[in-house]
Coordinates of C-alpha atoms in Angstrom, one line a residue:
M16 CA 49.1 108.6 170.3
K17 CA 48.4 105.3 168.5
W18 CA 51.2 103.8 166.5
I19 CA 50.0 103.1 163.1
I20 CA 51.0 100.3 160.7
L21 CA 52.3 101.7 157.4
S22 CA 54.1 99.8 154.6
S23 CA 55.6 99.9 151.0
C24 CA 57.4 98.5 147.8
L25 CA 59.0 100.9 145.4
L26 CA 60.4 98.2 143.0
C27 CA 57.2 97.6 141.1
F28 CA 54.0 99.6 141.0
P29 CA 51.6 100.8 138.4
V30 CA 52.0 104.2 136.8
F31 CA 50.0 106.9 138.7
A32 CA 49.7 110.5 138.0
G33 CA 50.1 113.6 140.2
P34 CA 50.2 113.3 144.0
V35 CA 50.6 109.5 144.1
D36 CA 53.7 109.8 141.9
S37 CA 55.0 112.5 144.2
M38 CA 54.6 110.2 147.2
Y39 CA 56.5 107.4 145.5
D40 CA 59.2 109.9 144.4
F41 CA 59.5 111.2 148.0
L42 CA 59.9 107.7 149.4
K43 CA 62.4 106.7 146.8
N44 CA 64.6 109.8 147.1
T45 CA 64.6 110.4 150.8
T46 CA 67.3 109.0 152.9
S47 CA 66.6 111.1 156.0
I48 CA 64.1 113.6 157.3
S49 CA 63.8 115.8 160.3
A50 CA 60.9 118.1 161.2
D51 CA 58.9 119.8 164.0
F52 CA 55.4 118.7 164.4
V53 CA 52.1 119.5 166.0
Q54 CA 49.9 116.5 167.0
F55 CA 46.1 116.5 167.3
Y56 CA 43.7 113.8 168.4
D57 CA 40.1 114.1 167.1
D58 CA 41.0 117.7 166.1
K59 CA 42.1 118.7 169.6
R60 CA 45.8 119.8 169.8
I61 CA 47.5 117.6 172.4
K62 CA 51.3 117.6 171.8
E63 CA 54.1 119.0 169.8
G64 CA 57.7 117.9 169.2
H65 CA 60.5 117.0 166.8
V66 CA 61.1 113.8 164.7
I67 CA 64.2 112.5 163.0
I68 CA 64.1 109.5 160.7
Q69 CA 67.0 107.8 158.8
R70 CA 65.8 105.3 156.3
L71 CA 66.5 101.6 157.3
V72 CA 68.4 102.8 160.4
G73 CA 66.2 104.3 163.1
F74 CA 64.0 107.2 164.3
R75 CA 63.8 109.6 167.2
W76 CA 60.3 110.9 168.1
A77 CA 60.5 113.5 170.9
Y78 CA 57.6 115.4 172.6
S79 CA 58.5 118.7 174.1
N80 CA 55.9 119.0 176.9
P81 CA 55.7 116.8 178.8
R82 CA 59.2 115.7 177.7
Q83 CA 59.1 112.2 176.3
I84 CA 61.3 110.5 173.8
Y85 CA 60.8 107.4 171.7
V86 CA 63.8 106.0 169.9
G87 CA 63.8 103.0 167.5
F88 CA 67.1 101.5 166.5
R89 CA 67.7 98.1 165.1
N90 CA 65.4 95.8 167.2
T91 CA 65.1 98.0 170.2
L92 CA 62.4 100.6 171.1
S93 CA 63.5 102.9 174.0
F94 CA 61.1 105.2 175.8
Y95 CA 62.2 108.0 178.1
D96 CA 59.8 109.8 180.4
E97 CA 61.4 112.8 182.2
S98 CA 58.7 113.0 184.8
L99 CA 59.2 109.3 185.8
M100 CA 63.0 109.4 185.4
Q101 CA 62.8 106.1 183.5
I102 CA 64.1 104.6 180.3
I103 CA 62.1 101.5 179.2
K104 CA 63.5 99.3 176.5
H105 CA 61.5 96.8 174.5
H106 CA 62.7 94.2 171.9
V107 CA 60.7 94.8 168.8
M108 CA 60.1 92.3 166.0
N109 CA 59.1 94.9 163.4
W110 CA 58.4 98.6 163.0
D111 CA 55.0 98.3 161.2
A112 CA 53.2 100.2 163.9
F113 CA 55.5 103.3 163.8
P114 CA 53.4 106.1 162.3
L115 CA 55.9 106.9 159.6
S116 CA 57.2 103.5 159.0
I117 CA 56.9 103.9 155.2
V118 CA 59.6 106.6 155.5
L119 CA 61.7 104.4 157.7
N120 CA 61.3 101.5 155.2
P121 CA 59.8 102.6 151.9
S122 CA 59.2 99.0 150.8
R123 CA 56.2 98.9 153.2
I124 CA 54.1 101.1 150.8
S125 CA 53.2 97.9 149.0
R126 CA 50.7 97.2 151.8
F127 CA 48.6 100.2 150.9
R128 CA 46.4 101.2 148.0
L129 CA 47.2 104.8 147.1
T130 CA 44.5 107.1 145.6
S131 CA 44.7 110.7 144.5
L132 CA 42.1 113.0 146.2
S133 CA 41.2 116.6 145.3
S134 CA 43.7 119.4 146.0
G135 CA 43.2 122.3 148.3
G136 CA 45.3 125.4 147.8
N137 CA 48.9 124.3 147.5
V138 CA 48.3 120.9 149.1
D139 CA 47.7 117.7 147.1
F140 CA 46.0 115.0 149.0
I141 CA 46.2 111.2 148.7
R142 CA 44.6 108.4 150.6
L143 CA 46.4 105.2 151.8
V144 CA 44.1 102.3 152.5
P145 CA 45.5 99.0 154.0
K146 CA 45.2 96.0 151.7
G147 CA 43.7 94.0 154.6
F148 CA 46.8 92.8 156.4
S149 CA 45.6 91.4 159.7
S150 CA 47.8 93.5 162.0
S151 CA 46.4 96.7 160.7
S152 CA 44.5 98.8 163.3
I153 CA 43.7 101.6 160.9
S154 CA 40.9 102.4 158.4
Y155 CA 42.8 104.7 156.2
I156 CA 45.4 107.6 156.1
T157 CA 45.1 110.9 154.3
V158 CA 48.4 112.5 153.4
G159 CA 48.8 116.1 152.3
L160 CA 51.8 116.9 150.1
V161 CA 53.2 120.4 149.7
K162 CA 55.7 120.7 146.9
G163 CA 56.0 116.9 146.9
E164 CA 56.7 116.6 150.7
P165 CA 54.2 114.8 153.0
C166 CA 53.6 117.6 155.5
Y167 CA 50.2 116.5 156.8
W168 CA 49.1 113.0 158.0
D169 CA 45.6 112.2 159.2
I170 CA 45.4 108.7 160.5
F171 CA 41.9 107.2 161.0
D172 CA 41.7 104.1 163.2
A173 CA 39.1 101.3 163.2
T174 CA 37.3 102.9 166.1
H175 CA 36.6 106.1 164.0
H176 CA 39.1 108.3 165.9
H177 CA 41.9 110.0 164.1
T178 CA 45.3 111.3 164.9
T179 CA 46.6 114.3 162.9
L180 CA 50.3 115.2 162.4
D181 CA 51.2 118.6 160.9
F182 CA 54.9 118.8 160.0
Y183 CA 56.9 122.0 159.4
N184 CA 60.6 123.1 159.3
I185 CA 61.2 119.9 157.2
V186 CA 64.8 119.1 156.4
I187 CA 65.4 116.3 153.8
N188 CA 68.6 114.2 153.3
Q189 CA 70.7 115.8 156.0
P190 CA 73.4 113.5 157.4
V191 CA 72.3 111.9 160.7
S192 CA 74.6 110.5 163.3
E193 CA 73.7 107.1 164.9
K194 CA 74.1 108.8 168.3
V195 CA 70.8 110.4 167.7
F196 CA 69.2 107.0 168.0
S197 CA 70.2 106.4 171.6
I198 CA 69.1 107.7 175.0
V199 CA 71.9 108.0 177.5
A200 CA 70.9 107.3 181.1
T201 CA 72.3 110.0 183.4
S202 CA 72.6 109.8 187.2
G203 CA 69.2 109.0 188.9
I204 CA 67.5 107.5 185.8
D205 CA 66.3 104.0 186.1
V206 CA 66.7 101.7 183.0
I207 CA 64.1 98.9 182.7
D208 CA 64.8 96.3 180.0
V209 CA 61.8 94.4 178.9
S210 CA 63.2 91.3 177.3
R211 CA 60.0 89.8 176.0
S212 CA 59.6 90.2 172.3
S213 CA 56.7 92.4 171.3
A214 CA 55.3 94.4 168.5
V215 CA 55.2 98.1 169.0
G216 CA 52.3 99.2 171.2
S217 CA 50.6 102.5 171.5
F218 CA 51.6 105.8 173.0

């Protein structure tokens, strides 16, 4: 999956109606979120898993099969691959490339133009288009909101491919322990610490 740059600022924004307002309200009022998800690449189902995000603290993105875990906490990205018996740690300068970084840090929404699209059934759609910041590798993002919660993300990159994330069993504002944002190395697991600073890559 490609990590996508997302961004935002809730302090000053023009008045929007409908789904765009709902997106801003969600970002403003959400301190944590957990959910199961199914991931597609160019409409082909490839992975599923569970994600936990605590605003301005960290995230845990876990795939179930094969079992892989990405944890972002402070300035460290840790990646665990069960098949390789390895934990790889990177120093990260920012989290712009994390797919849900606007949930991790809502101020990043200021880097996008938000537009309401047509609704389908009980889903309201909006489009997020980057304002041209140079590090962006995406063309646009379509977000589907159900009862004000962004349950569907369709992320189109500059090469005309797209990654889709369908979220379900969503839990909002449940207390999250910082222990969630760590990967403990048990016996037999190698830990590789990559000290070179880098932006988040792709996975």
